[in-house]
mmCIF file of C-alpha atoms (C1' of nucleotides) in Angstrom:
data_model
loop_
_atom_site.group_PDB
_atom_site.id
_atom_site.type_symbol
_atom_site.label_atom_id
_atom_site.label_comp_id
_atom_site.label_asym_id
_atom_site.label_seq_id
_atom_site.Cartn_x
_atom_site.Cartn_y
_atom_site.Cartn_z
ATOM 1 C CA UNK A 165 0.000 0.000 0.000
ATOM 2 C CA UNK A 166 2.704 2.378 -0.692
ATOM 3 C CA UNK A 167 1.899 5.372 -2.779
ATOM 4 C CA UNK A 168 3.662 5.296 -5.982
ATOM 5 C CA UNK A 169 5.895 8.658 -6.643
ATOM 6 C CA UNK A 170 6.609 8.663 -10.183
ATOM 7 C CA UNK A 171 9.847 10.197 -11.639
ATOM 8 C CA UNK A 172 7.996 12.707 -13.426
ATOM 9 C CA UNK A 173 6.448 13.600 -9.858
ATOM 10 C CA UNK A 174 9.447 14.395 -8.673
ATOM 11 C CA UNK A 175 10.927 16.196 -11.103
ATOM 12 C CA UNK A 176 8.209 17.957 -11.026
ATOM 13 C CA UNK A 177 7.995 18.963 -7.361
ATOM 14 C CA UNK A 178 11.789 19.476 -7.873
ATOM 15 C CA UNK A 179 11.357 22.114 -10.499
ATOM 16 C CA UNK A 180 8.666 23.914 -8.160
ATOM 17 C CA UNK A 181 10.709 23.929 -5.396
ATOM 18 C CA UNK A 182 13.751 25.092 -7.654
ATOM 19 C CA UNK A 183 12.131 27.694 -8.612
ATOM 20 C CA UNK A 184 10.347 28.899 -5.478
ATOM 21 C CA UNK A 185 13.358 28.571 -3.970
ATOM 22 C CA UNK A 186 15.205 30.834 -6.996
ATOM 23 C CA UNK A 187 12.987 33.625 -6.894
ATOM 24 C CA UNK A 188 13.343 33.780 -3.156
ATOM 25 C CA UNK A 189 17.063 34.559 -3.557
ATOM 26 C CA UNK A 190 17.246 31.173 -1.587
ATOM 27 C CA UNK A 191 19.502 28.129 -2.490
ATOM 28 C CA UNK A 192 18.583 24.787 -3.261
ATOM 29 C CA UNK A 193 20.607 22.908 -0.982
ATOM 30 C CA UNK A 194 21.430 18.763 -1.381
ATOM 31 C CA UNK A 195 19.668 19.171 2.332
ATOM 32 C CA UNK A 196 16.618 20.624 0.976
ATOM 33 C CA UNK A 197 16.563 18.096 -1.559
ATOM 34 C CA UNK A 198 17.206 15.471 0.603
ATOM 35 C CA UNK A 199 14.099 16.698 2.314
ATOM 36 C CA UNK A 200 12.155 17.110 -0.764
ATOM 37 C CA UNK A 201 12.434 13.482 -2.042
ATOM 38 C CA UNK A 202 11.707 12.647 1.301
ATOM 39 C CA UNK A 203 8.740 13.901 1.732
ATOM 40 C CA UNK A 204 7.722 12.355 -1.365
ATOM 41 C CA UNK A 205 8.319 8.964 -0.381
ATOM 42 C CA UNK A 206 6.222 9.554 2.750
ATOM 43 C CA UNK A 207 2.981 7.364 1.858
ATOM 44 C CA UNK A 208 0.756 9.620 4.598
ATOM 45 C CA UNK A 209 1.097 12.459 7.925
ATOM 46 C CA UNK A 210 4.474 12.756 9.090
ATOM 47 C CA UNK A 211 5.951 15.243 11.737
ATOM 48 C CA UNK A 212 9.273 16.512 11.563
ATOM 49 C CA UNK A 213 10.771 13.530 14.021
ATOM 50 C CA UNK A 214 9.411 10.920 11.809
ATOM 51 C CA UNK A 215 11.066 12.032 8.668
ATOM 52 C CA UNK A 216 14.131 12.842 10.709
ATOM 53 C CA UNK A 217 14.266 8.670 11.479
ATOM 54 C CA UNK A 218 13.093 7.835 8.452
ATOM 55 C CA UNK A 219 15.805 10.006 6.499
ATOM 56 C CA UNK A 220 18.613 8.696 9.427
ATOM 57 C CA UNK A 221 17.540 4.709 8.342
ATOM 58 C CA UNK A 222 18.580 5.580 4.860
ATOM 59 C CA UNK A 223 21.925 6.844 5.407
ATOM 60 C CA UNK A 224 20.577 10.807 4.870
ATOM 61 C CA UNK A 225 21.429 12.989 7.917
ATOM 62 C CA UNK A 226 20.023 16.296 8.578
ATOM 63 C CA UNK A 227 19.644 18.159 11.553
ATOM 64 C CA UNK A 228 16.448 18.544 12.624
ATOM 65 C CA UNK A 229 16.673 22.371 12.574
ATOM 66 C CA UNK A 230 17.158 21.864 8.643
ATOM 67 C CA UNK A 231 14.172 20.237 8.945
ATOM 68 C CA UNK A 232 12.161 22.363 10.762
ATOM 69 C CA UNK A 233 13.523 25.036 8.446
ATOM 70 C CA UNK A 234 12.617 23.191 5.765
ATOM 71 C CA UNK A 235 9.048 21.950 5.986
ATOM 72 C CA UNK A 236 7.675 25.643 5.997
ATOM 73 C CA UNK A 237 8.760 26.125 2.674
ATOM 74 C CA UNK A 238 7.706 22.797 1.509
ATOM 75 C CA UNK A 239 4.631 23.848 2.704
ATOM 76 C CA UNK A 240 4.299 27.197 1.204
ATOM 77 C CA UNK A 241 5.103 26.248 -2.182
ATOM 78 C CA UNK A 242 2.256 23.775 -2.030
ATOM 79 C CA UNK A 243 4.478 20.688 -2.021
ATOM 80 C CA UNK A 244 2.645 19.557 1.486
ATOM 81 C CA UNK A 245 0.160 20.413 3.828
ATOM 82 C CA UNK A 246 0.466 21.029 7.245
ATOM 83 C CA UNK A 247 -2.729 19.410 8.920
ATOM 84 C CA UNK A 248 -3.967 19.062 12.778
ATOM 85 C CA UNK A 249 -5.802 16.582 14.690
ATOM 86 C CA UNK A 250 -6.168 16.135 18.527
ATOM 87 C CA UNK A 251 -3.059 16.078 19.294
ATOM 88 C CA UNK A 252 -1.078 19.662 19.388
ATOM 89 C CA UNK A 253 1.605 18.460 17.054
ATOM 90 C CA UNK A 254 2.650 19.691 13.554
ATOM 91 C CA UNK A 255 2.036 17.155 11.071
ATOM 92 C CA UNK A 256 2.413 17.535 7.654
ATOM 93 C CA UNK A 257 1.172 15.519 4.430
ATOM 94 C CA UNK A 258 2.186 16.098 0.919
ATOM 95 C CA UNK A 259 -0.146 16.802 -1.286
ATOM 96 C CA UNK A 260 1.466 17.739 -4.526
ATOM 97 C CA UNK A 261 -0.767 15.336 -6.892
ATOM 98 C CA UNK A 262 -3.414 14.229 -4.636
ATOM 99 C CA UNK A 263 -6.689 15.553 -4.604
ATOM 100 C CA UNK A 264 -7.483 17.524 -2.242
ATOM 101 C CA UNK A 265 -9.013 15.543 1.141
ATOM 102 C CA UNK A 266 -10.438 15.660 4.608
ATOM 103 C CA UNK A 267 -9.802 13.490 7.232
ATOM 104 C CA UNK A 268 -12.089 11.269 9.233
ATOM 105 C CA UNK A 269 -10.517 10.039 12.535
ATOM 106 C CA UNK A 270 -11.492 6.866 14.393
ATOM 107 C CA UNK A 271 -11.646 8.616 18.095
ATOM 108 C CA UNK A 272 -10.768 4.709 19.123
ATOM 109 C CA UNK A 273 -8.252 2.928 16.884
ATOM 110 C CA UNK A 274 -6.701 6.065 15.650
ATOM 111 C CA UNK A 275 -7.575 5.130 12.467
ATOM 112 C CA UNK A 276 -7.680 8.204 9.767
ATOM 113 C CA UNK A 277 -9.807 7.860 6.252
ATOM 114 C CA UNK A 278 -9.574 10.372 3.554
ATOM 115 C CA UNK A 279 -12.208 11.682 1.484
ATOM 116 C CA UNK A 280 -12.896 13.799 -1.276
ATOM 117 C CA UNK A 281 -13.127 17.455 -0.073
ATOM 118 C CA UNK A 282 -15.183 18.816 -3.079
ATOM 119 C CA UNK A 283 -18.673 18.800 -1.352
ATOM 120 C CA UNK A 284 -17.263 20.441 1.714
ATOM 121 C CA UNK A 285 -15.605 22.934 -0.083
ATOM 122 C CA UNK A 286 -18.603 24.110 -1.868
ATOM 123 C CA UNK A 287 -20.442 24.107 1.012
ATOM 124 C CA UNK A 288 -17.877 26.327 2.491
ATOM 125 C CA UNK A 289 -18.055 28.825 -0.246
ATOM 126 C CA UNK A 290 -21.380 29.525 0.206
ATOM 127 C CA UNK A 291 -21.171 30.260 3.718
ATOM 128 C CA UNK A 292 -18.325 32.187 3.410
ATOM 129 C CA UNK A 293 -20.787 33.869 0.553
ATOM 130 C CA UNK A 294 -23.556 34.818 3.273
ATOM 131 C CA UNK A 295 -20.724 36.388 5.575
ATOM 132 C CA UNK A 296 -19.243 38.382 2.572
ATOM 133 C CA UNK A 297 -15.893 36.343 3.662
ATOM 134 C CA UNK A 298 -13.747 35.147 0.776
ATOM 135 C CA UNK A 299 -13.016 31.596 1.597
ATOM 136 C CA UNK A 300 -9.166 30.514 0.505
ATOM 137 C CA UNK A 301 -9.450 27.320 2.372
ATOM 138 C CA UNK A 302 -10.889 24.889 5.073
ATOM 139 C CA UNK A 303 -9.605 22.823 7.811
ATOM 140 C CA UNK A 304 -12.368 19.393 7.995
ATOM 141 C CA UNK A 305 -12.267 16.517 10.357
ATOM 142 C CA UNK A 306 -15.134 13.928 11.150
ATOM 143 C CA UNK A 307 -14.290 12.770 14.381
ATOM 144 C CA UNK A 308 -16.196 9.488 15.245
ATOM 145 C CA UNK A 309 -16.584 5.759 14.987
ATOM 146 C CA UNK A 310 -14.614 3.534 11.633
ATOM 147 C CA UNK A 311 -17.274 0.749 10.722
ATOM 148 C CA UNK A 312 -14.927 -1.463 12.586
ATOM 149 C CA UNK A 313 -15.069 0.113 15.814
ATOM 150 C CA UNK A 314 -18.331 1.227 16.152
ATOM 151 C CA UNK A 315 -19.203 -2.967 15.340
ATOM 152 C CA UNK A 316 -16.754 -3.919 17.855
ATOM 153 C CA UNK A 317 -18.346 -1.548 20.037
ATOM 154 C CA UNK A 318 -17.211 -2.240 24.002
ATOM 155 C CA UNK A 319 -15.242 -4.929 22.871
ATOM 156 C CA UNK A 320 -11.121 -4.476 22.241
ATOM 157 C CA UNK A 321 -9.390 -2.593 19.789
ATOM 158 C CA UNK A 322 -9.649 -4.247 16.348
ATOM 159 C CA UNK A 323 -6.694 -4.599 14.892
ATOM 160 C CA UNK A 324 -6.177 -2.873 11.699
ATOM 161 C CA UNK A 325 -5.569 -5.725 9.504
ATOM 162 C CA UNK A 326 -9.014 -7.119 9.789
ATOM 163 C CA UNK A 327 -10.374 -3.638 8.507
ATOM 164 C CA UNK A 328 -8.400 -2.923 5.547
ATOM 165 C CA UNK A 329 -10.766 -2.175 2.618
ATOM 166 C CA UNK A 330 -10.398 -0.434 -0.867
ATOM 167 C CA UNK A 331 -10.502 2.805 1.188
ATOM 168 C CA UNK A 332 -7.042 4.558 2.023
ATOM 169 C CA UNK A 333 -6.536 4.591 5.424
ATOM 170 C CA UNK A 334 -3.494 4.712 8.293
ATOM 171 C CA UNK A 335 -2.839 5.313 11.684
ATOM 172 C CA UNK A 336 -2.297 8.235 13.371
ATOM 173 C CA UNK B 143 -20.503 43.357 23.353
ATOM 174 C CA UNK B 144 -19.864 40.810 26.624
ATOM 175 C CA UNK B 145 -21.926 37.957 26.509
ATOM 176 C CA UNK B 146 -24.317 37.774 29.038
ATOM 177 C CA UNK B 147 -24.138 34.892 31.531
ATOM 178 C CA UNK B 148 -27.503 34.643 33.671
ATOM 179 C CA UNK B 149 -27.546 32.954 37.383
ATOM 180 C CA UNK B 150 -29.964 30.503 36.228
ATOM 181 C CA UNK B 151 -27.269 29.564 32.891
ATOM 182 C CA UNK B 152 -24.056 29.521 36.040
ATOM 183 C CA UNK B 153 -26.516 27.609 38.135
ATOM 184 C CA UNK B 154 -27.131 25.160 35.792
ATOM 185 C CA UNK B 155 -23.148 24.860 34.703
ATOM 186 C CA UNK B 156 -22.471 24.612 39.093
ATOM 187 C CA UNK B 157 -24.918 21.384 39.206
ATOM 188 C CA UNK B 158 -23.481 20.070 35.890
ATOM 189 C CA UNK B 159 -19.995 20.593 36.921
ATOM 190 C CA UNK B 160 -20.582 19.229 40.772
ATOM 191 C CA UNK B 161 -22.341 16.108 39.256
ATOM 192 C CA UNK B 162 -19.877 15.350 36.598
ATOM 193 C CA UNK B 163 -16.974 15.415 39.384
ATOM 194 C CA UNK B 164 -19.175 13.380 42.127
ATOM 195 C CA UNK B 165 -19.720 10.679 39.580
ATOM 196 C CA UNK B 166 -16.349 9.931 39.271
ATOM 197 C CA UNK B 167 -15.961 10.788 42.726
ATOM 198 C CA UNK B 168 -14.005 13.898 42.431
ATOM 199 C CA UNK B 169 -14.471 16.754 44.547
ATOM 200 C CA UNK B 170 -16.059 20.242 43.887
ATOM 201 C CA UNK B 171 -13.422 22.374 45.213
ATOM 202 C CA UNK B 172 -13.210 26.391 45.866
ATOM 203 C CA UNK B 173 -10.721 26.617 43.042
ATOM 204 C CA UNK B 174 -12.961 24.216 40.635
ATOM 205 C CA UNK B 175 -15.686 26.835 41.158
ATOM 206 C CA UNK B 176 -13.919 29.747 40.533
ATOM 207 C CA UNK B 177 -12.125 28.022 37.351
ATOM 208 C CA UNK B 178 -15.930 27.326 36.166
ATOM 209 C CA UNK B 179 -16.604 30.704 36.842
ATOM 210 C CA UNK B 180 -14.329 32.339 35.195
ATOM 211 C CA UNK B 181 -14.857 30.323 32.180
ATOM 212 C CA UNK B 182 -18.242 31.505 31.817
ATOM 213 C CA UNK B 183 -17.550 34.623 32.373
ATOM 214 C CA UNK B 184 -15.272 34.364 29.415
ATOM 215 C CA UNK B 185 -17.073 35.747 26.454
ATOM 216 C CA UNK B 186 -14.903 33.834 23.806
ATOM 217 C CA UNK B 187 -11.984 31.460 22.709
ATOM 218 C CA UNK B 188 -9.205 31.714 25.551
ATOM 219 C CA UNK B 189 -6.307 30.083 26.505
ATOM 220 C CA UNK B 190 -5.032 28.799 29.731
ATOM 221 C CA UNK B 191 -2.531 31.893 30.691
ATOM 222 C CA UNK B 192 -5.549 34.553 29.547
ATOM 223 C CA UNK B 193 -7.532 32.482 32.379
ATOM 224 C CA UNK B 194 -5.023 32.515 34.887
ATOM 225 C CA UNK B 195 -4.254 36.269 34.097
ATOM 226 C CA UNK B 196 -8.216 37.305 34.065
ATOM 227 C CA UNK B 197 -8.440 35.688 37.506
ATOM 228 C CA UNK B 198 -5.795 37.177 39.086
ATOM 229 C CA UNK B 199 -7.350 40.439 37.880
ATOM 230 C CA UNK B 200 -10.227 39.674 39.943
ATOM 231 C CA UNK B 201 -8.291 38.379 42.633
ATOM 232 C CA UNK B 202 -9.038 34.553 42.357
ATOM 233 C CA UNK B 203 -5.786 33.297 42.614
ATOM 234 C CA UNK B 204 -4.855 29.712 41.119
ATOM 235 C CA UNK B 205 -1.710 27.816 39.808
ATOM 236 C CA UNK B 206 -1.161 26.997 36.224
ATOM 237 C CA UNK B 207 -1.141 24.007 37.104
ATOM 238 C CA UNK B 208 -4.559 23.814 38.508
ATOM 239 C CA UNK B 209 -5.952 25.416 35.628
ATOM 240 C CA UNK B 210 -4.550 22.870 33.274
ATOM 241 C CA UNK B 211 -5.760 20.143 35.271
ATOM 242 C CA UNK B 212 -9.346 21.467 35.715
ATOM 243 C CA UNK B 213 -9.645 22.502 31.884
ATOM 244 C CA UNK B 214 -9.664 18.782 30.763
ATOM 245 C CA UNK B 215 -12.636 18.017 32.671
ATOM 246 C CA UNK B 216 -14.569 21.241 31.853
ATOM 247 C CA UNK B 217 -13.786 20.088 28.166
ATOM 248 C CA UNK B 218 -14.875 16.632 29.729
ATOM 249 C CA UNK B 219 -18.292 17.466 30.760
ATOM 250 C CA UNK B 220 -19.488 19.739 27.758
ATOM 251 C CA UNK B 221 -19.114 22.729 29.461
ATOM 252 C CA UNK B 222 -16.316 23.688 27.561
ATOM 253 C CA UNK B 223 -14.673 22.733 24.159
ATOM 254 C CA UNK B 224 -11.219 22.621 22.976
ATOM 255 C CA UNK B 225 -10.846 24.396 19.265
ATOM 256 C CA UNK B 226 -7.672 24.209 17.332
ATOM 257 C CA UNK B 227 -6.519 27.603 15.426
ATOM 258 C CA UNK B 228 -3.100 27.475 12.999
ATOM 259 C CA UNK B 229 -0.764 27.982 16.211
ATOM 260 C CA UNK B 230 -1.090 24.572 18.052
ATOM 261 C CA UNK B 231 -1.997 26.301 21.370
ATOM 262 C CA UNK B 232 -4.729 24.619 23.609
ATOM 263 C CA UNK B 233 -7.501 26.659 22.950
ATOM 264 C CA UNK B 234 -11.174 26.307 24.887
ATOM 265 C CA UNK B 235 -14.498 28.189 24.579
ATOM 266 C CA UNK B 236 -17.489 28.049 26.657
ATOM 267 C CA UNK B 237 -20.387 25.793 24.798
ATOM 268 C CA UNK B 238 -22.598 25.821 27.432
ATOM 269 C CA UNK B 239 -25.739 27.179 26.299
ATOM 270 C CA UNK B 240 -24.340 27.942 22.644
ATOM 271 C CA UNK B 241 -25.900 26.769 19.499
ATOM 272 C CA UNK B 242 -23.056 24.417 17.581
ATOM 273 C CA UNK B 243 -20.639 26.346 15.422
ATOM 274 C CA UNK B 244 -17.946 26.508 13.617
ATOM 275 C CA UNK B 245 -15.316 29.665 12.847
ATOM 276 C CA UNK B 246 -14.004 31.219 10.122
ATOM 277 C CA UNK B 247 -10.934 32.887 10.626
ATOM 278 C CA UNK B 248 -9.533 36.327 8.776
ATOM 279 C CA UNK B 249 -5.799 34.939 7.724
ATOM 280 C CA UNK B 250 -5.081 38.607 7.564
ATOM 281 C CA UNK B 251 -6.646 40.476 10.575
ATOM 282 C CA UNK B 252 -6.847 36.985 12.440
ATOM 283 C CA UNK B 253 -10.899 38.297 12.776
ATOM 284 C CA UNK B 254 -12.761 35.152 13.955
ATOM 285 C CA UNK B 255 -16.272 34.739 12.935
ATOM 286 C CA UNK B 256 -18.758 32.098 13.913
ATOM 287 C CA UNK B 257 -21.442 30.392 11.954
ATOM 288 C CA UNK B 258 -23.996 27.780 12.545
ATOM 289 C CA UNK B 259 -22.725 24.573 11.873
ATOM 290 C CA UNK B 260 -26.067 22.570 11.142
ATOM 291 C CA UNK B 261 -25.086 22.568 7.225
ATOM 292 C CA UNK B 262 -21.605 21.551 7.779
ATOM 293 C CA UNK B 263 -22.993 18.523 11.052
ATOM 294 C CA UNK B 264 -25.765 17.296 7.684
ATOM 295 C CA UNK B 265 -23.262 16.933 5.085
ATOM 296 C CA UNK B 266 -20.889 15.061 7.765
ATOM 297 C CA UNK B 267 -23.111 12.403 8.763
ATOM 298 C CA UNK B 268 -23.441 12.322 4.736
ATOM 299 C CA UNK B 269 -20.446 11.748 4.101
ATOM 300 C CA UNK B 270 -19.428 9.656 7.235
ATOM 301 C CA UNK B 271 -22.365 7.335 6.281
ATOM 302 C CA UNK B 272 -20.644 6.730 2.813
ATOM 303 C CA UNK B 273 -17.868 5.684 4.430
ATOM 304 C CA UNK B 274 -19.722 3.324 7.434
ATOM 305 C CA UNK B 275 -18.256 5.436 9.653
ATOM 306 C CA UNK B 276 -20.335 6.865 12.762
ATOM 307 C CA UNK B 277 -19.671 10.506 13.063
ATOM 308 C CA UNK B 278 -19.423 11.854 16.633
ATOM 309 C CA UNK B 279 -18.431 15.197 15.908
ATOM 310 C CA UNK B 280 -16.241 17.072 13.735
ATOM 311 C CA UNK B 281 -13.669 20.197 13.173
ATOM 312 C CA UNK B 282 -14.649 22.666 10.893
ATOM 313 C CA UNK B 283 -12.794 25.922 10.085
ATOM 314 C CA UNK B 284 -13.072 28.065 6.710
ATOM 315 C CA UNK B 285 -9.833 30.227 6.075
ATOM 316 C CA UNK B 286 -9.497 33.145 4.267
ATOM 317 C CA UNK B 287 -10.225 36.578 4.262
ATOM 318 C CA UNK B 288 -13.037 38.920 6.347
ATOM 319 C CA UNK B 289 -15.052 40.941 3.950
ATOM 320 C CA UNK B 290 -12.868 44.259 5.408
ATOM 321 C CA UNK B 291 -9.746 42.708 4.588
ATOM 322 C CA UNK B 292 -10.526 41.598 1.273
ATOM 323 C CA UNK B 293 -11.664 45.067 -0.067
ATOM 324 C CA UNK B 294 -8.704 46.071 1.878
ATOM 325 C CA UNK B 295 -6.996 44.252 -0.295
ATOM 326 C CA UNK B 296 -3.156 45.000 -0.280
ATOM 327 C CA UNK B 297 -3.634 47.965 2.001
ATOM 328 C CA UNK B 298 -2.734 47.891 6.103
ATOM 329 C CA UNK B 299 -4.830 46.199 8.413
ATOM 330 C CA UNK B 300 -8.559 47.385 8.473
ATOM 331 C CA UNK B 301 -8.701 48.576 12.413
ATOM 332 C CA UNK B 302 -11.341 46.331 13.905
ATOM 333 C CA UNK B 303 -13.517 49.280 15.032
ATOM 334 C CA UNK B 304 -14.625 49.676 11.300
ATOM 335 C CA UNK B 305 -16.086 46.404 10.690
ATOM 336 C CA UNK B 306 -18.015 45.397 13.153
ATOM 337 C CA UNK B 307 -21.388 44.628 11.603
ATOM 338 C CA UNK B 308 -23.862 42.365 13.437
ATOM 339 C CA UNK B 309 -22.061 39.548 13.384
ATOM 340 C CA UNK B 310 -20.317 37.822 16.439
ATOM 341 C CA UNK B 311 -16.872 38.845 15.416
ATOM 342 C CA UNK B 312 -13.332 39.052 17.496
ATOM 343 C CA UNK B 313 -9.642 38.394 17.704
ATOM 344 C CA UNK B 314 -7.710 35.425 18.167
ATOM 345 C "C1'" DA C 263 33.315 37.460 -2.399
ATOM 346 C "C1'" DT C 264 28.972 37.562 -0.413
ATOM 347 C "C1'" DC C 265 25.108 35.923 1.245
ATOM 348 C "C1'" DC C 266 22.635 31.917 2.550
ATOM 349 C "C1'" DG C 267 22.292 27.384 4.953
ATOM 350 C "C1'" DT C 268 23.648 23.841 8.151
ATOM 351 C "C1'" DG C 269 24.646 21.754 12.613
ATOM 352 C "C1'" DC C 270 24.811 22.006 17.184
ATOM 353 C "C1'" DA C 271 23.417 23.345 21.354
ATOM 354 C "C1'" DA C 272 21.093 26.643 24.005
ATOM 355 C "C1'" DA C 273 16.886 28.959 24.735
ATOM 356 C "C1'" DG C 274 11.848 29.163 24.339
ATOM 357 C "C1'" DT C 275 6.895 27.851 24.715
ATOM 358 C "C1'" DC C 276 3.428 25.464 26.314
ATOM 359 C "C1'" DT C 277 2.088 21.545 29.138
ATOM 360 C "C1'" DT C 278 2.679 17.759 32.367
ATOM 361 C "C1'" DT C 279 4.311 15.713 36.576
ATOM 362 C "C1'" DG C 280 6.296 14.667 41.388
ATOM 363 C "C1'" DC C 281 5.713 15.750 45.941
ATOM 364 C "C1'" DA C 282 4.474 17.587 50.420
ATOM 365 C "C1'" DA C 283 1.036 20.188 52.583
ATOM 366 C "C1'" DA C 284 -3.812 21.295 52.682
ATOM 367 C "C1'" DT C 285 -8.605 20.008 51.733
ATOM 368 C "C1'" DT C 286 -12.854 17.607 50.841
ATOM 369 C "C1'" DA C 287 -16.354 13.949 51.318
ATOM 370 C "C1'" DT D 40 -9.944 9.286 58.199
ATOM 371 C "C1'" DA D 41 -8.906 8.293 53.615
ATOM 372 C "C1'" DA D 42 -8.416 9.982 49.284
ATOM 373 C "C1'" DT D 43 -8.197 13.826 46.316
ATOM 374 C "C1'" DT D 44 -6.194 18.595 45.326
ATOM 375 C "C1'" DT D 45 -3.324 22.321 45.230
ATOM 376 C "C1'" DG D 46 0.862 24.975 44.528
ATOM 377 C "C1'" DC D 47 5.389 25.035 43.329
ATOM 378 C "C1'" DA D 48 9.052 23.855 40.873
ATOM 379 C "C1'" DA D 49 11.201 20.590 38.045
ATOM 380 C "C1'" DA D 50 10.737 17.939 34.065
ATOM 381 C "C1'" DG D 51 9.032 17.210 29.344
ATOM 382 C "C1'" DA D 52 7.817 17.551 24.506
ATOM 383 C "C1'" DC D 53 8.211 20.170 20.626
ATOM 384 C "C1'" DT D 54 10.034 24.110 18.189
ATOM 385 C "C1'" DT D 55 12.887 28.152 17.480
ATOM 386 C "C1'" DT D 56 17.145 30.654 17.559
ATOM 387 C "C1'" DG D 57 22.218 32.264 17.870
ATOM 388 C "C1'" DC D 58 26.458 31.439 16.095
ATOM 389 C "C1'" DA D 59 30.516 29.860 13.621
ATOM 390 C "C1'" DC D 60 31.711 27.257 9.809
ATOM 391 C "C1'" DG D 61 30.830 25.574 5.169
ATOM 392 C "C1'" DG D 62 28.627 26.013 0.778
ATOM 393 C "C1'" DA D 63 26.042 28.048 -3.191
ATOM 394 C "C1'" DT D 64 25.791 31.646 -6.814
#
DNA sequence: ATCCGTGCAAAGTCTTTGCAAATTA
DNA sequence: TAATTTGCAAAGACTTTGCACGGAT
């Protein structure tokens, strides 16, 4: 279940980045990039420690001021998403091909399901609309019950092989 | 523009409060009650130092400590409600008596206005249903900019003063 | 050559926790 | 009386920052 990141993806994202980068007067360091294809490779949420392990298993060391540094720009060049749940922490997703998505979280196993954000996002225009407010973006989250849990209901945790569908979902 | 609290609404809150902590056979303690107070007294979104600075304004003197201990079960017992904003600081409001909402937030005067969220609660049990997921809840924000801002477009910040229409409308 | 970026460690924020003394039920 | 709370300060978790050295244009 690991999201494929095509070639063409990244040269892609590298070329954005390259070039927000360039007309920043900023450099586009082998760190950065390191970061960058990174990022990439991350199937779903990170936060700034998990990349920093994940970069350290595969021989790429950063400090984790570089990437702290870093994953603001990623971020404002569109190349990921910086998304909350429950937890206080900054986690980040990238989002440079995907369509954009809300999250549903399973308040018991953890469990997080995307969905297609279209509907919500109309909806959100037209109350912004009614309020004169010009909406540039939203911040969604069903918090609830996955199928699995709410069956399970009282009993133990389920454990998350037995509820793997078609539909993309991971653990907090 | 304070929101008005009546003694039957802190009444109610007192017996909810006291009954919440007996069942679980905590006590109602002086500092408790002045922590409840205070948090109904608070017209919107605060955070934990803006209580413990409000109080000691009025003389009610607690720790920090206290005050992040008793917020959890405030949150606990529907009195209160934690809401996320783009810093990840532990923010509550009161939800007592309040109809459900959800906020939009100015990204450029960082004016927060609230909206019914009835719309937004239909189209998440919608969508949640799709899914077979049981929807509890959810967080809803709409980013962008206030209708000041927006004709202000490029200029310097609109001073609040000048907008405030009849909508429920503050700072973070 | 100049300005930017990195690493490292120190400093910051916000929040949680350990403990002894003080309270509540 | 027995168990919970409080206040205080120390500890924590996460993030930001200062600085000297190294690197990019």
């Amino acid at each position: 279940m690991t999201k494929e990141v095509s070639s063409q993806d990244i040269e892609a994202a590298e070329a954005l980045f390259r070039d927000f980068l360039r007309d920043r007067g900023l450099k586009y360091t082998p760190e950065r990039r390191m970061l960058l294809l990174e990022v990439l490779n991350t199937p779903q949420h990170f936060e700034a420690e998990q990349l920093l392990i994940a970069m350290r298993q595969s021989g790429k060391r950063v400090a984790k001021a570089t990437i702290y540094r870093t994953l603001p720009l990623l971020a404002e060049c569109g190349i990921i998403k910086q998304v909350q749940f429950e937890d206080n922490l900054a986690r980040y997703e990238p989002i440079l091909g995907q369509a954009p998505h809300d999250h549903m979280v399973c308040g018991q196993c953890r469990r997080i399901i995307e969905f297609d954000s279209s509907e919500v996002a109309t909806l959100r225009d037209e109350i912004a609309a009614r309020h004169r407010f010009v909406a540039a973006g939203h911040r969604f989250q069903i918090i609830g019950l996955c199928s699995a849990c709410s069956e399970a209901e009282g009993k133990e945790r389920p454990d998350a092989t037995q509820v793997q569908g078609e539909e993309l979902s991971y653990e907090l």
